[in-house]
PDB file of C-alpha atoms in Angstrom:
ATOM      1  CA  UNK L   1     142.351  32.467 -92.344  1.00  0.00           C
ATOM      2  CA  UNK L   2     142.820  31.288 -96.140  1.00  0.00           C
ATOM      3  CA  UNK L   3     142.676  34.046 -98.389  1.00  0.00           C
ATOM      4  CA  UNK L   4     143.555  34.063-101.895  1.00  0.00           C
ATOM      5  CA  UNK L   5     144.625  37.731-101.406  1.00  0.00           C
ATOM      6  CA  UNK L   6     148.524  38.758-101.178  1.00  0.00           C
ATOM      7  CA  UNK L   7     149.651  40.402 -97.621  1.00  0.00           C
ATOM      8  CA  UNK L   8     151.322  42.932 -99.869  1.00  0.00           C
ATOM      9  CA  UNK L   9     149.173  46.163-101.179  1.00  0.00           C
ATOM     10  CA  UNK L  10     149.606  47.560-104.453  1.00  0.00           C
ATOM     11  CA  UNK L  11     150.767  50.882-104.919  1.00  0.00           C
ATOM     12  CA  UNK L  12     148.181  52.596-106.283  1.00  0.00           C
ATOM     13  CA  UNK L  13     145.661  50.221-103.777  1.00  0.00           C
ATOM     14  CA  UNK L  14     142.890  51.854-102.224  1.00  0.00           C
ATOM     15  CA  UNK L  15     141.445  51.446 -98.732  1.00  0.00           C
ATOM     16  CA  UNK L  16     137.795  51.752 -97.889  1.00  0.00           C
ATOM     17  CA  UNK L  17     136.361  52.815 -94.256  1.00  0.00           C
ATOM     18  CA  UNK L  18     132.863  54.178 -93.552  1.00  0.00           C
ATOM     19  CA  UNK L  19     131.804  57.492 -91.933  1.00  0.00           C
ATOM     20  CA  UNK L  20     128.777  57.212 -89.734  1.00  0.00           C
ATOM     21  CA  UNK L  21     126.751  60.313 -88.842  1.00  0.00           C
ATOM     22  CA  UNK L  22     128.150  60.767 -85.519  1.00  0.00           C
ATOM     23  CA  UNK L  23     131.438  61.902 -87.192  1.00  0.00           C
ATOM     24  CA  UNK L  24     130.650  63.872 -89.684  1.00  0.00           C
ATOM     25  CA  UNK L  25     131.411  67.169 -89.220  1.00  0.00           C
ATOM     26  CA  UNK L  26     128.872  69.463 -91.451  1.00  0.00           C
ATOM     27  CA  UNK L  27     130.471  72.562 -91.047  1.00  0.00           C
ATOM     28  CA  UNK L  28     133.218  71.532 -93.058  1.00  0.00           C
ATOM     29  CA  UNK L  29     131.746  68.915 -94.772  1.00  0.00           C
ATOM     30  CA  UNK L  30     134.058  66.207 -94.240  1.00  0.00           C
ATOM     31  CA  UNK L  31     134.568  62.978 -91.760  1.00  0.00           C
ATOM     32  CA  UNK L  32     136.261  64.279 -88.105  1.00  0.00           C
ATOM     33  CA  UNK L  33     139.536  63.024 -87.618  1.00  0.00           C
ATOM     34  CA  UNK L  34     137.877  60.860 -84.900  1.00  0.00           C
ATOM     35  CA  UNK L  35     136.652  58.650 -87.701  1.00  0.00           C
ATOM     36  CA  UNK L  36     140.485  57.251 -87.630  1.00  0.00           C
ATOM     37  CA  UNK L  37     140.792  56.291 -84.081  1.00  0.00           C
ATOM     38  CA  UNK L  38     139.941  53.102 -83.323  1.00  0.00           C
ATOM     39  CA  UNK L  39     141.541  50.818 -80.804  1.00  0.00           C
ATOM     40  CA  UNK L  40     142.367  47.687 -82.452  1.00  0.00           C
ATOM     41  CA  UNK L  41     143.674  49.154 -85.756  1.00  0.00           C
ATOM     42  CA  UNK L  42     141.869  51.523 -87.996  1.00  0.00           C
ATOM     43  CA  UNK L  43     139.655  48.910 -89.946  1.00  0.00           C
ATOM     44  CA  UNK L  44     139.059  49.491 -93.663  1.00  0.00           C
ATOM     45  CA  UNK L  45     138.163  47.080 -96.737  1.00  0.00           C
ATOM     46  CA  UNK L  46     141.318  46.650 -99.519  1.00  0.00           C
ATOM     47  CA  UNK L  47     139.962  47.343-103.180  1.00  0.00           C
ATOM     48  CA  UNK L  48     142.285  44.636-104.090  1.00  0.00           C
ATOM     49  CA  UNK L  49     141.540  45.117-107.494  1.00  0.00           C
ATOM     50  CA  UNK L  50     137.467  45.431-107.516  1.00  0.00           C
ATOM     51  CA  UNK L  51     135.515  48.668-108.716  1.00  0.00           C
ATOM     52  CA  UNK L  52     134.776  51.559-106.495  1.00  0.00           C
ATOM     53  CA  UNK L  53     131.173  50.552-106.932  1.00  0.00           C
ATOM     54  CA  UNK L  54     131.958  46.920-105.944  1.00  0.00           C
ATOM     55  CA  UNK L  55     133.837  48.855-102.356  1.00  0.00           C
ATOM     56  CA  UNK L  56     131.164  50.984-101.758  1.00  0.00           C
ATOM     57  CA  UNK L  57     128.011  48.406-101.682  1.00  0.00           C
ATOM     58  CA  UNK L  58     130.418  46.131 -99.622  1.00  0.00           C
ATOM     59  CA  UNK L  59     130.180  48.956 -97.134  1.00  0.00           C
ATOM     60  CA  UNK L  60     126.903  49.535 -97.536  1.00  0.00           C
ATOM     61  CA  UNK L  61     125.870  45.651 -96.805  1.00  0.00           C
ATOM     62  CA  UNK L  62     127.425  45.984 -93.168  1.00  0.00           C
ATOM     63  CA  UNK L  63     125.793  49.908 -92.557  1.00  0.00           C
ATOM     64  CA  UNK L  64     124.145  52.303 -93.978  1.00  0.00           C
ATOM     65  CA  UNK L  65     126.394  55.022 -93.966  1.00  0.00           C
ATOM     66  CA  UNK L  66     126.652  58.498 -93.886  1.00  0.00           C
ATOM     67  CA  UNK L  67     129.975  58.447 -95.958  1.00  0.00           C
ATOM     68  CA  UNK L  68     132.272  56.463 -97.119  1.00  0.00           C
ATOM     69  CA  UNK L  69     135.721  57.455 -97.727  1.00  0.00           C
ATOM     70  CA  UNK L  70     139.001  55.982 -99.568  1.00  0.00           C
ATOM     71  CA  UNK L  71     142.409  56.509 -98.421  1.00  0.00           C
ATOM     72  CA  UNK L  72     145.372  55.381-101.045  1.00  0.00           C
ATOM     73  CA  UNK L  73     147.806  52.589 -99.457  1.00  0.00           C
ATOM     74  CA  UNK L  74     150.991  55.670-100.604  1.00  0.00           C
ATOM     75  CA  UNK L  75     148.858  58.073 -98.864  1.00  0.00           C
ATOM     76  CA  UNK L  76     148.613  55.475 -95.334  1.00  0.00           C
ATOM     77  CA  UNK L  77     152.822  55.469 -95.824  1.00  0.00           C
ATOM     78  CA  UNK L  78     153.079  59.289 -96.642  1.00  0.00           C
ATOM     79  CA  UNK L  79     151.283  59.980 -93.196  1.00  0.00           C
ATOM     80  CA  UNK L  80     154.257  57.199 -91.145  1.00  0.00           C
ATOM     81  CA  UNK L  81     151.354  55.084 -91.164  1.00  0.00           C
ATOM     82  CA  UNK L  82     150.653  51.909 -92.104  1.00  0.00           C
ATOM     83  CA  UNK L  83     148.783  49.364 -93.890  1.00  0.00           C
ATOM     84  CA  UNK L  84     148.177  45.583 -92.743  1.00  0.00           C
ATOM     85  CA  UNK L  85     146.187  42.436 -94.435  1.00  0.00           C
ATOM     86  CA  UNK L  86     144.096  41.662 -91.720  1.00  0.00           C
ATOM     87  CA  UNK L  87     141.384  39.042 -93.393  1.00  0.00           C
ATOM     88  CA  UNK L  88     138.105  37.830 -90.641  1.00  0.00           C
ATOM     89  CA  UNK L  89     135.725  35.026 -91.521  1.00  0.00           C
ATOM     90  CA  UNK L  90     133.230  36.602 -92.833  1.00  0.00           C
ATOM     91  CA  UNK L  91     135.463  39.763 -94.932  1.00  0.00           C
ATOM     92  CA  UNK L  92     138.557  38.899 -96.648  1.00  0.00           C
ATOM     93  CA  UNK L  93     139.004  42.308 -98.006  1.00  0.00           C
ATOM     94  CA  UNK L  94     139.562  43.274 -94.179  1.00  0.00           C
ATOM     95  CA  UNK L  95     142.871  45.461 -93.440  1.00  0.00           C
ATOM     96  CA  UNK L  96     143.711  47.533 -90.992  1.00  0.00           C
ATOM     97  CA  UNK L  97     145.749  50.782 -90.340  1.00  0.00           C
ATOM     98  CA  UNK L  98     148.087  51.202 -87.757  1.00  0.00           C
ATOM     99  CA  UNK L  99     150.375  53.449 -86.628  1.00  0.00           C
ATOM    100  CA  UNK L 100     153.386  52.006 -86.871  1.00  0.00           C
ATOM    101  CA  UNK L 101     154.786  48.626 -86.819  1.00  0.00           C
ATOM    102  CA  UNK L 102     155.376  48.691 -83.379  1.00  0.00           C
ATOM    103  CA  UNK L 103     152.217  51.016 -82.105  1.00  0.00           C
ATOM    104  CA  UNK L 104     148.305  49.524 -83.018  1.00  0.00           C
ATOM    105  CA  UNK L 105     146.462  52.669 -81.877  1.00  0.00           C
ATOM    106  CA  UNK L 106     146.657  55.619 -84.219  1.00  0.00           C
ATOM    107  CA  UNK L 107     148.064  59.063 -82.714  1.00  0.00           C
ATOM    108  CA  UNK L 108     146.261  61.979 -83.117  1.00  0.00           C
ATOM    109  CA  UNK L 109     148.791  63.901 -85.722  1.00  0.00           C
ATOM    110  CA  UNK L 110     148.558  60.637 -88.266  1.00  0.00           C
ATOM    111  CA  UNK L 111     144.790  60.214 -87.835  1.00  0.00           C
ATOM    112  CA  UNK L 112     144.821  64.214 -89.018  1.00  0.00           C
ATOM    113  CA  UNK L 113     147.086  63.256 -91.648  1.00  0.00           C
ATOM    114  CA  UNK L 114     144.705  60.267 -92.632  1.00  0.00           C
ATOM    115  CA  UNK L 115     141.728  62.851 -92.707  1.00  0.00           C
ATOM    116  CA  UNK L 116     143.172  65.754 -94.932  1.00  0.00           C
ATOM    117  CA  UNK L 117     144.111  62.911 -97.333  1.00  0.00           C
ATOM    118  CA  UNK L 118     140.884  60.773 -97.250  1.00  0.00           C
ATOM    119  CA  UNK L 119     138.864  61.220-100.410  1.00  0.00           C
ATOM    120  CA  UNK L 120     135.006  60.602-100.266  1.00  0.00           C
ATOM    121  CA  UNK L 121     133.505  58.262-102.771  1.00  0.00           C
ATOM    122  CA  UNK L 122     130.198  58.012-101.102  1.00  0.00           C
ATOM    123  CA  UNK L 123     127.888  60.246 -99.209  1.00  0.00           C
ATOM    124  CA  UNK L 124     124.467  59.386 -98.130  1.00  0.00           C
ATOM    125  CA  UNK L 125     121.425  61.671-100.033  1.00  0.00           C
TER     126      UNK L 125
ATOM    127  CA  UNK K   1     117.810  86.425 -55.714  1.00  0.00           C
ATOM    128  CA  UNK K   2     115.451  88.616 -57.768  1.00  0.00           C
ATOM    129  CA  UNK K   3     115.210  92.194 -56.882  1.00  0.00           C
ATOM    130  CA  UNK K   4     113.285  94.693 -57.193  1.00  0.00           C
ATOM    131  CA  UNK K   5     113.740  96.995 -61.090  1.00  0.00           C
ATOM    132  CA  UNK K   6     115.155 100.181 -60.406  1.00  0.00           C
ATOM    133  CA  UNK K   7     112.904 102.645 -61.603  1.00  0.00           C
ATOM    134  CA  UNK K   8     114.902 105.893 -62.616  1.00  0.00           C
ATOM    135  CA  UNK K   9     117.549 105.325 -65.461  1.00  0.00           C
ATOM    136  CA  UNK K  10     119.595 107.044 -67.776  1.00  0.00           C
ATOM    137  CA  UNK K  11     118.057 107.152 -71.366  1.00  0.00           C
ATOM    138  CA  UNK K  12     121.655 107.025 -72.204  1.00  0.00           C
ATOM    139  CA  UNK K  13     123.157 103.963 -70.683  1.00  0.00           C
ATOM    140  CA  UNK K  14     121.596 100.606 -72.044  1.00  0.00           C
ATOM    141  CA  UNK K  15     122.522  98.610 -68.703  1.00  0.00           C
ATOM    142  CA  UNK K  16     122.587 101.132 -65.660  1.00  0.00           C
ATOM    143  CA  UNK K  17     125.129  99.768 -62.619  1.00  0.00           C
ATOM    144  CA  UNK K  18     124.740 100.474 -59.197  1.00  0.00           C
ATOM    145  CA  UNK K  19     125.842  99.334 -56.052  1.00  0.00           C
ATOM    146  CA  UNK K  20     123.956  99.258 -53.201  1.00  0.00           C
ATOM    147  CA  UNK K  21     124.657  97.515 -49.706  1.00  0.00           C
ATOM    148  CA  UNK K  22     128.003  95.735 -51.490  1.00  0.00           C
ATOM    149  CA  UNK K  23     126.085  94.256 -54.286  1.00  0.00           C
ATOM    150  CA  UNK K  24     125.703  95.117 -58.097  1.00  0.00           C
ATOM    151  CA  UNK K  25     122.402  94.586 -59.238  1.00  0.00           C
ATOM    152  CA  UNK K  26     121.819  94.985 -63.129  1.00  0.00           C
ATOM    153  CA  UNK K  27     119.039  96.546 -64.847  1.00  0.00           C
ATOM    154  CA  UNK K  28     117.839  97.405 -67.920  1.00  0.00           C
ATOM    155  CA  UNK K  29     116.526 100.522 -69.357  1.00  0.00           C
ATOM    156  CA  UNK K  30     113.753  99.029 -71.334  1.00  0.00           C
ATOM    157  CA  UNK K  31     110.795  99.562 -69.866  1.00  0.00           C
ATOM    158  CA  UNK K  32     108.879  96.934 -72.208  1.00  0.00           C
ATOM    159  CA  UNK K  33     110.833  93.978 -70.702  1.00  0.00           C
ATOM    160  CA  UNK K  34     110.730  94.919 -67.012  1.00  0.00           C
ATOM    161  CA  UNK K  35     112.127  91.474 -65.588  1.00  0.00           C
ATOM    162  CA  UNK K  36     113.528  90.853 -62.068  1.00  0.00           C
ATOM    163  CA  UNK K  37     117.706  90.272 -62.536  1.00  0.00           C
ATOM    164  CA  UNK K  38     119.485  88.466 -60.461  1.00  0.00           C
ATOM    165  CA  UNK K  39     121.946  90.123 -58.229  1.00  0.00           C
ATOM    166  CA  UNK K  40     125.502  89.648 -58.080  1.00  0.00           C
ATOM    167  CA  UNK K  41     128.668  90.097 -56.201  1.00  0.00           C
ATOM    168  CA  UNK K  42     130.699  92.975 -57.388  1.00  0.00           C
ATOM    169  CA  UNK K  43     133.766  90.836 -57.524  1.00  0.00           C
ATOM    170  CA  UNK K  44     131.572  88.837 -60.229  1.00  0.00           C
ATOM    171  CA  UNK K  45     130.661  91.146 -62.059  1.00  0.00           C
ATOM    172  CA  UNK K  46     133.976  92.761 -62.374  1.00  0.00           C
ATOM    173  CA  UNK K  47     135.361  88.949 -64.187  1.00  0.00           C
ATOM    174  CA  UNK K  48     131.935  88.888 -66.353  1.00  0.00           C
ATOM    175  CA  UNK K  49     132.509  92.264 -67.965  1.00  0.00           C
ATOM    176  CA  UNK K  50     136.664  92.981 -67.350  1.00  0.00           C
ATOM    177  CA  UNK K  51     138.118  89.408 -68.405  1.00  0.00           C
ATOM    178  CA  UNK K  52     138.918  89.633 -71.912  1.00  0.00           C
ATOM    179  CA  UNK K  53     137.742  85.850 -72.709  1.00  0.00           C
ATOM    180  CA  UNK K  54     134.777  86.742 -70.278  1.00  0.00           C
ATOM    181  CA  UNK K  55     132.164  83.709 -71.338  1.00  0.00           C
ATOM    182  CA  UNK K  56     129.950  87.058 -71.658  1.00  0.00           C
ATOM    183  CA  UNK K  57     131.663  88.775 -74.396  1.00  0.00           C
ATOM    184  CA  UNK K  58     129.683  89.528 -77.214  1.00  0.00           C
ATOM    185  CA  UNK K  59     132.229  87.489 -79.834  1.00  0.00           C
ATOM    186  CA  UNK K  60     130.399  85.284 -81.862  1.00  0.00           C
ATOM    187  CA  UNK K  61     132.598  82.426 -81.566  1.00  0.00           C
ATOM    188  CA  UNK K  62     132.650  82.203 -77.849  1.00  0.00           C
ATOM    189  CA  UNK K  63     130.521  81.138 -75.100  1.00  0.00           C
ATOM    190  CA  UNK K  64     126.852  80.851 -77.035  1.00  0.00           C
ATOM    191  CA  UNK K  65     124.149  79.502 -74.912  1.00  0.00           C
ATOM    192  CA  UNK K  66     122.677  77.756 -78.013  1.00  0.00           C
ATOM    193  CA  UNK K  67     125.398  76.747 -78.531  1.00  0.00           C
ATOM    194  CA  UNK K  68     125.937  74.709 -75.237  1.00  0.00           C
ATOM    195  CA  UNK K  69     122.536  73.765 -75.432  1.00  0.00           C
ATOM    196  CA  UNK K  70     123.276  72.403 -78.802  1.00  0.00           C
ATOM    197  CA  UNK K  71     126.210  70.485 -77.236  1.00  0.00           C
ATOM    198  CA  UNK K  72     124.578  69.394 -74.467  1.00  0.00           C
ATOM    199  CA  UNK K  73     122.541  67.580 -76.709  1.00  0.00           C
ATOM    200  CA  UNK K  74     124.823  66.066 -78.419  1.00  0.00           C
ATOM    201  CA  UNK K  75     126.317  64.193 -75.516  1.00  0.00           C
ATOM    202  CA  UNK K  76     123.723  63.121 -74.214  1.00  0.00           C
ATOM    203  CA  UNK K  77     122.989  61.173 -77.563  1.00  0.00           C
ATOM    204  CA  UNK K  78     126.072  59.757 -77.058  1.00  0.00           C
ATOM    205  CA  UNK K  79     124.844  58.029 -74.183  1.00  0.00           C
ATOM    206  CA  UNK K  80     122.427  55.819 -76.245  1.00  0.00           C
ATOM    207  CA  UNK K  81     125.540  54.152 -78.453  1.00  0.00           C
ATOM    208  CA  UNK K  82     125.828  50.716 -78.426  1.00  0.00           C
ATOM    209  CA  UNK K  83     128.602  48.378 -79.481  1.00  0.00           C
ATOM    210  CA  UNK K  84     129.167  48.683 -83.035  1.00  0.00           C
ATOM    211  CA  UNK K  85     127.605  52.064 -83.021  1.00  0.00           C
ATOM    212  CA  UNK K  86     130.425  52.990 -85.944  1.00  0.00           C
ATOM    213  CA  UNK K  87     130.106  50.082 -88.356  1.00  0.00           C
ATOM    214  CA  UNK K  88     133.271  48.304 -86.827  1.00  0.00           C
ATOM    215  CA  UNK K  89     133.931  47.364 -82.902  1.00  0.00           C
ATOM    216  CA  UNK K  90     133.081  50.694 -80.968  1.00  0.00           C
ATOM    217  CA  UNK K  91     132.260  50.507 -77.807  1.00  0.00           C
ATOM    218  CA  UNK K  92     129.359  52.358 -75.981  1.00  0.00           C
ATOM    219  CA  UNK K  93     130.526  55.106 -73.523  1.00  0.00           C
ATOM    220  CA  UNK K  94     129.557  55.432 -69.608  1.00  0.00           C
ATOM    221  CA  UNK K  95     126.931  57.432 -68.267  1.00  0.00           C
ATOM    222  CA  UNK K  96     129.612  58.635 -65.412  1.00  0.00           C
ATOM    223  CA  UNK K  97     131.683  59.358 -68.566  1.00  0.00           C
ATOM    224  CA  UNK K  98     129.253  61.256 -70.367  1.00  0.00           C
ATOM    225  CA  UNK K  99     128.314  63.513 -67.002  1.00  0.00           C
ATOM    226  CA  UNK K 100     131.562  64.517 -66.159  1.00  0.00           C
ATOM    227  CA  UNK K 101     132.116  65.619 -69.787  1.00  0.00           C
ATOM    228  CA  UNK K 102     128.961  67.830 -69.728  1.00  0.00           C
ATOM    229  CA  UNK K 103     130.529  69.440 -66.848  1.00  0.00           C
ATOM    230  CA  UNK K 104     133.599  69.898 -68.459  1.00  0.00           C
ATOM    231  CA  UNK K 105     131.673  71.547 -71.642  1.00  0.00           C
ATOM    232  CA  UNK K 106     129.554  73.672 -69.594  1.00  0.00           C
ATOM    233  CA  UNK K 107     133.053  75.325 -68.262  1.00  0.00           C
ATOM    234  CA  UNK K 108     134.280  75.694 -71.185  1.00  0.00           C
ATOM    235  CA  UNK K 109     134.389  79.118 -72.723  1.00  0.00           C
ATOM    236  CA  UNK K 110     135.199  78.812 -76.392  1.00  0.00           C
ATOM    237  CA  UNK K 111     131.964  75.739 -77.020  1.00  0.00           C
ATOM    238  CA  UNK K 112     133.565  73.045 -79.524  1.00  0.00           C
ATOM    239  CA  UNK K 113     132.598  70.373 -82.345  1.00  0.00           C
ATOM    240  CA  UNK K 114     132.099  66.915 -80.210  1.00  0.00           C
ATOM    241  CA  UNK K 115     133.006  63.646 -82.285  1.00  0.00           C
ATOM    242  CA  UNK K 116     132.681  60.306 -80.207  1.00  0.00           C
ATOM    243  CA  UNK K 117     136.052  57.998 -81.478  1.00  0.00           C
ATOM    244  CA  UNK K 118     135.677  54.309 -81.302  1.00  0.00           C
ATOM    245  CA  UNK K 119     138.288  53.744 -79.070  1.00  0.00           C
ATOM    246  CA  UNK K 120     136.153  55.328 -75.915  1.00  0.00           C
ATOM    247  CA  UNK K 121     137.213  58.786 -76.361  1.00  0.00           C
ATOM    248  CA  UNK K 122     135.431  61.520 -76.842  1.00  0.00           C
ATOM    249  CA  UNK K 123     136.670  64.053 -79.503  1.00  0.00           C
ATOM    250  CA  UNK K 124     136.085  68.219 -79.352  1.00  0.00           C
ATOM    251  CA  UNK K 125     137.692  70.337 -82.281  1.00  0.00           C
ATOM    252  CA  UNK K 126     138.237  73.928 -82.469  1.00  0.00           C
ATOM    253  CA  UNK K 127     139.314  75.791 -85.929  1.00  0.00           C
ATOM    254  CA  UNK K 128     140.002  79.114 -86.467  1.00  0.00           C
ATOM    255  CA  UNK K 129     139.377  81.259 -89.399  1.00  0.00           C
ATOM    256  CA  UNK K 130     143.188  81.448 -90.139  1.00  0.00           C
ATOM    257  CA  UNK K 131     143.250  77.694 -90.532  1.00  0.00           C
ATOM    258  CA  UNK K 132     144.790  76.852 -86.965  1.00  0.00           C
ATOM    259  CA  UNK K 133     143.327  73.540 -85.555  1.00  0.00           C
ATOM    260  CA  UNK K 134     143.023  72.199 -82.240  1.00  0.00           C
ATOM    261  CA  UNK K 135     141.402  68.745 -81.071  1.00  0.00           C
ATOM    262  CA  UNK K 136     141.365  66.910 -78.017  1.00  0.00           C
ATOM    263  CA  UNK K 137     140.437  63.794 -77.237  1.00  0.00           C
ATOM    264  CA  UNK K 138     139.358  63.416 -73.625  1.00  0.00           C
ATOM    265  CA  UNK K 139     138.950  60.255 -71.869  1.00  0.00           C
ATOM    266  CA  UNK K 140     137.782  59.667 -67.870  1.00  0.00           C
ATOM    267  CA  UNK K 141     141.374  61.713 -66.579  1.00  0.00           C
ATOM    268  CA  UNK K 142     142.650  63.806 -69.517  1.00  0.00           C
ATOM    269  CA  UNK K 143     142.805  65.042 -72.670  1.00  0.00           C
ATOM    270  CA  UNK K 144     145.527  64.407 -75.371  1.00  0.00           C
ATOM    271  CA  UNK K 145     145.827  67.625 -77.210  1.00  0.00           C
ATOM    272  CA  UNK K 146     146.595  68.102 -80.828  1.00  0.00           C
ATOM    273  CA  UNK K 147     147.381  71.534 -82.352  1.00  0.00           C
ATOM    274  CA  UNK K 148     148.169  72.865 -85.662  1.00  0.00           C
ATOM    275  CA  UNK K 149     149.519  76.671 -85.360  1.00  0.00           C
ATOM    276  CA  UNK K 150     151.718  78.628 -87.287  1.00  0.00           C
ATOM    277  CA  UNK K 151     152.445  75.961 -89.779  1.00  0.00           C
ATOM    278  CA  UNK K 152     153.367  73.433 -87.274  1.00  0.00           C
ATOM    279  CA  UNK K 153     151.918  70.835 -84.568  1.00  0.00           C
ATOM    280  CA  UNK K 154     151.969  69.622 -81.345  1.00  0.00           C
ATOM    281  CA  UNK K 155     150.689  66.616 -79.672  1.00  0.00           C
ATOM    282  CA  UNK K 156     150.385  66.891 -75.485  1.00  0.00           C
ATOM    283  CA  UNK K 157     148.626  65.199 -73.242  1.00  0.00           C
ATOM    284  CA  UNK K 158     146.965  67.293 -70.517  1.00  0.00           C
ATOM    285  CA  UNK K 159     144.924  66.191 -67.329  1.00  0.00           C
ATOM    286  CA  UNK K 160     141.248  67.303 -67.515  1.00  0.00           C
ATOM    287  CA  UNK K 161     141.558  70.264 -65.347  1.00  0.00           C
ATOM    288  CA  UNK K 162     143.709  71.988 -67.898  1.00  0.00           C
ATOM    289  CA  UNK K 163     141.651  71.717 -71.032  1.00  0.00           C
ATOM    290  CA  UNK K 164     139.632  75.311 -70.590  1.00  0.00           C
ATOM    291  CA  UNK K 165     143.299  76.508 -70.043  1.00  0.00           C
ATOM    292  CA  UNK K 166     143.935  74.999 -72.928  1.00  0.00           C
ATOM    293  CA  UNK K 167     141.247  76.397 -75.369  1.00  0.00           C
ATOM    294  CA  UNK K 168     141.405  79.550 -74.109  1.00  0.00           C
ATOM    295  CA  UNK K 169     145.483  79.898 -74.939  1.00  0.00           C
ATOM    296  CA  UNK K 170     144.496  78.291 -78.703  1.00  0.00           C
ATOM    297  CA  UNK K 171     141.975  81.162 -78.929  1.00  0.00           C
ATOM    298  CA  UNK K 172     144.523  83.836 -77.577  1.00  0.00           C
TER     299      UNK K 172
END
């Protein structure tokens, strides 16, 4: 796909994913780490230079979720994680986490890394 | 099999034990909630009240009825999730899925946070008051556990048969 967007994150670049109900965990008040494990990459939007505001409605638009939460692109690599420009039709801000270069699926240690260092931007009132 | 209330008991003793014909039977000493008990083998009763994880100990954080109940619950919702359920390309799970895991919960003597994943596993989390974690995500054969103790972490995987095993050595 076309995208006027560079393959390469900045360093200070954001990441966007929403939280739906199912895994929020209340006691603590914060997404399970189950909200990173996905099978084909863990999909999140790239702020790629847009507000916070601009991030959040984006999510919003596709779900109405319980929570959205940002993870930094320093914060993926910190956890041996990483980051990957993954643009679809109809989202160009579309990346993906993954464990490593060579492994898609997220192990369980890294998606508990991913959680301590998510921060939440949005939660539903 | 209900059985008859035992009419004579110590003012003393809140649950009064006797054995009669190789059987326990249980009753209470408050006459205001007379209620037939079911009996039990004495070899039973000996794991309900001697084991010291007993699923009948009176610690609040394990075996709750509400809170198995509660859990219950939960995955059974978990059977109405379609495609897309998170936002992104989750799958639903299956029902045979979903049953084998309430069986699995209902053994369970320490009763966990569930979180469905969407990569078709389902998630239960433990933490204890000294910040220790455990998780495991069980799928149709096993469980892949993850465990932060003492400052450091494990990852295992584990077939399904193990994970009571499991909890019960996180909650030693």
């Amino acid at each position: 796909m076309n995208s006027t967007l560079s393959d390469t994150f900045f360093d200070d670049e954001f990441l966007y994913r929403g939280v739906v109900d199912h895994n929020w965990d209340y006691q603590e008040n914060r997404p399970s780490s189950a909200t990173f494990k996905d099978s084909k990459g863990v999909s999140v939007n790239r702020e790629a230079r847009r507000t916070e505001s601009e991030c959040v409605l984006q999510l919003l638009n596709t779900k109405a979720f319980k929570a959205i939460v940002k993870i930094s692109v320093k914060d993926v690599n910190e956890c041996n994680a990483i980051s990957k420009y993954t643009p679809i039709p109809d989202n160009e801000y579309h990346s993906e986490i993954h464990d490593s270069i060579d492994r898609v699926e997220i192990r369980s240690g890294k998606a508990r890394s991913l959680q301590k260092k998510s921060i939440q931007v949005y939660m539903q009132s | 099999m209900p059985i008859r209330i035992l009419n004579h008991v110590s003012a003393t003793d809140s649950i009064l034990k006797s054995v009669l014909m190789g059987c326990i039977y249980i009753a209470s000493h408050d006459d205001s909630t007379k209620q037939t008990l079911s009996r039990t083998s004495l070899s039973d009763l000996n794991n309900l009240y001697r084991k010291p994880n007993s699923t009948r100990s009176l610690q609040p954080d394990v075996y709750s009825l509400d809170k198995l109940k509660f859990n219950k619950r939960t995955l059974s919702n978990l059977k109405s999730l379609k495609k897309g359920w998170n936002g992104y390309e989750a799958e639903g799970f299956p029902e045979s899925f979903i049953l084998k895991l309430e069986e699995l919960i209902s053994e369970l003597e320490y009763q966990p946070k569930i979180f469905p994943t969407g990569r078709g596993t389902i998630q239960i989390e433990y933490k204890r008051d000294n910040g220790d974690y455990l998780e495991i995500e069980l799928n149709e054969d096993s469980g892949n556990v993850y465990c932060e103790r003492d400052g450091e972490s494990l990852e295992k995987e584990v077939p399904l048969n193990r994970i009571n095993e499991q909890v019960n050595e996180f909650h030693s």
